[in-house]
Tab-separated table of C-alpha atoms in Angstrom:
chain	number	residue	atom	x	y	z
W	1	UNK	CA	-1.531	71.548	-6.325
W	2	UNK	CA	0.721	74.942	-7.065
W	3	UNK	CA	0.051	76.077	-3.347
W	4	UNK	CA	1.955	72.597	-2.660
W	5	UNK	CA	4.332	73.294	-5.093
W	6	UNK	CA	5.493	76.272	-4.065
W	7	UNK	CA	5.320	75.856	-0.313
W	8	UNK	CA	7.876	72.887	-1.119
W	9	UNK	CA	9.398	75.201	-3.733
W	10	UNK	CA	10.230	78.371	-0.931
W	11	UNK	CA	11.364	75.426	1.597
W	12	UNK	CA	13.801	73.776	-0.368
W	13	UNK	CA	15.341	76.911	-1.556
W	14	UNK	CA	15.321	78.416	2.057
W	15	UNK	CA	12.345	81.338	1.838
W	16	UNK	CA	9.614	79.965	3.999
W	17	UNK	CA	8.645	80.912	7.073
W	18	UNK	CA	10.838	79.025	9.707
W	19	UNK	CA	13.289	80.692	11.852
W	20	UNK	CA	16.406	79.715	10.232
W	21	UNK	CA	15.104	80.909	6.917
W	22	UNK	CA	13.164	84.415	8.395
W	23	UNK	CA	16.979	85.244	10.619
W	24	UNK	CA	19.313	83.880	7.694
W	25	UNK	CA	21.338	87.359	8.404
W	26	UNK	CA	20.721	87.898	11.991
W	27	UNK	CA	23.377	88.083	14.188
W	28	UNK	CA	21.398	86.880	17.239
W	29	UNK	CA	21.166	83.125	16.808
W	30	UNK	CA	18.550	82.753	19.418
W	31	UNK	CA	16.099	84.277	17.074
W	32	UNK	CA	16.411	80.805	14.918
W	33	UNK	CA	15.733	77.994	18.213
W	34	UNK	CA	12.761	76.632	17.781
W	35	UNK	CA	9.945	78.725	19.173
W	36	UNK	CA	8.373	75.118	20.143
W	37	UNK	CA	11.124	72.840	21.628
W	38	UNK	CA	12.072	72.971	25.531
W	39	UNK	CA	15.824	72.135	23.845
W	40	UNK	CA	17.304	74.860	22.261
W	41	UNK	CA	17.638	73.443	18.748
W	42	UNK	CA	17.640	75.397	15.762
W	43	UNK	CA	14.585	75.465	13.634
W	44	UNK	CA	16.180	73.960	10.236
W	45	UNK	CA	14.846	71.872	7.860
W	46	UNK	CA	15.781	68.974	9.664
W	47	UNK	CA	14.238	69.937	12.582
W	48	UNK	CA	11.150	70.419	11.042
W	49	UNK	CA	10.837	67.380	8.972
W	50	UNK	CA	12.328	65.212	11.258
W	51	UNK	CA	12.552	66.013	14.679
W	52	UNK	CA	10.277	68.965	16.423
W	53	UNK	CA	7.464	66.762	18.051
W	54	UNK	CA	4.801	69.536	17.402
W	55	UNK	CA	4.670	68.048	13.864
W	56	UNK	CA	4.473	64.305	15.040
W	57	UNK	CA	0.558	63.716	13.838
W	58	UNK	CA	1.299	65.547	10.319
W	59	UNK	CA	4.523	63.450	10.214
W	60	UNK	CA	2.853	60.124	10.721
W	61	UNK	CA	0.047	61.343	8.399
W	62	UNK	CA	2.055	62.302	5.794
W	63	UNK	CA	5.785	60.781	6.009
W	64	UNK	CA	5.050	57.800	8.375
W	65	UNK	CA	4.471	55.456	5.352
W	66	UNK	CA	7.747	56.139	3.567
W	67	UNK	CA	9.981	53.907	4.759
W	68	UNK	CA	12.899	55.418	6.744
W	69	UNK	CA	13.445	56.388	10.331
W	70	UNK	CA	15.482	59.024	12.306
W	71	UNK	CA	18.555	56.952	11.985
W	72	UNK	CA	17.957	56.231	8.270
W	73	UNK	CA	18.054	60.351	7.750
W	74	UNK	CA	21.095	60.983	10.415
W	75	UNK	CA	22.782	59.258	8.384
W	76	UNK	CA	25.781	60.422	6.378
W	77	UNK	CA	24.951	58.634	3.241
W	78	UNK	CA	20.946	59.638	3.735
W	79	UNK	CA	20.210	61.447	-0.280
W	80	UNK	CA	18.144	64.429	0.643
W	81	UNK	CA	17.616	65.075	-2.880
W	82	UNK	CA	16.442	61.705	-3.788
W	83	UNK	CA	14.079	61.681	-0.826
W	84	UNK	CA	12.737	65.110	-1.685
W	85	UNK	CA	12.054	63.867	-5.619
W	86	UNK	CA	10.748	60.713	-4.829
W	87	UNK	CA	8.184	62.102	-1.964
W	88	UNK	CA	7.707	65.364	-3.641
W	89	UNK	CA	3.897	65.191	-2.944
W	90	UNK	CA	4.121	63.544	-0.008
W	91	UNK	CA	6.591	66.363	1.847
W	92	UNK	CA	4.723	68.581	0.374
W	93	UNK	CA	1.410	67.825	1.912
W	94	UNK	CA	3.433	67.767	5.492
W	95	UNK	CA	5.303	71.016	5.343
W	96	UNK	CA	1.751	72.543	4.340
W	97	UNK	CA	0.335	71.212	7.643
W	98	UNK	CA	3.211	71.946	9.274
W	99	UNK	CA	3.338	75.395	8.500
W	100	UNK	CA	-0.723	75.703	9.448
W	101	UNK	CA	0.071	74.467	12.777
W	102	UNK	CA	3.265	76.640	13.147
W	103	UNK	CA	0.966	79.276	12.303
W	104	UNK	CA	-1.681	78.522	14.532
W	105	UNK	CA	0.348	77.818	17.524
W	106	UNK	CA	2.185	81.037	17.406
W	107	UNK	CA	-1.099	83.387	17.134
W	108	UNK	CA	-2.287	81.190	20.020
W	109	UNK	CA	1.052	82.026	21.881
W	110	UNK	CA	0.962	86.098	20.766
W	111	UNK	CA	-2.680	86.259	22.235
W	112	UNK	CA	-1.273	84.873	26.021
């Protein structure tokens, strides 16, 4: 349960291991695109939870059951903050299969 924590800890406060948080200071913002998407979008948070289709299964595992869809979140009003607190464990449990298939599909990719 403190792996989870911090893993949703280091995401939230922009340390983990996704593009956009690795090249914060980089100059060259093609180092934060998505290393997955055929789109050039930047690997963010919302990209992550939301949108990059490489973490459809551990979305619909883990965040399917909420209650909210892509529109729901794109939305202006959408309270990130209330979402994270009242799906703590839930997001938590996602991002840590996220990041395992990140992970996995990159040293799959280095080894080609």
């Amino acid at each position: 349960k403190l792996n989870l924590r911090n893993i949703l800890t280091k995401f939230r406060l922009g340390v983990s291991q996704i593009n956009c948080h690795r090249y914060r200071f980089e100059t060259d913002i093609l180092l934060k695109h998505c290393p997955f998407c055929i789109q050039t979008y930047f690997e963010d948070e919302n990209h992550v939870m939301f949108i990059c289709p490489v973490y459809n299964d551990s979305r619909k595992e883990f965040l399917s059951h909420l209650g909210f869809s892509f529109d729901h979140i794109m939305n202006c009003n959408f309270r990130h903050r209330k979402f994270f607190s009242l799906h703590f464990y839930n997001i938590a449990k996602f991002l840590d299969k996220a990041f395992s298939t990140r992970s996995t599909l990159l040293k799959l990719r280095s080894k080609e």
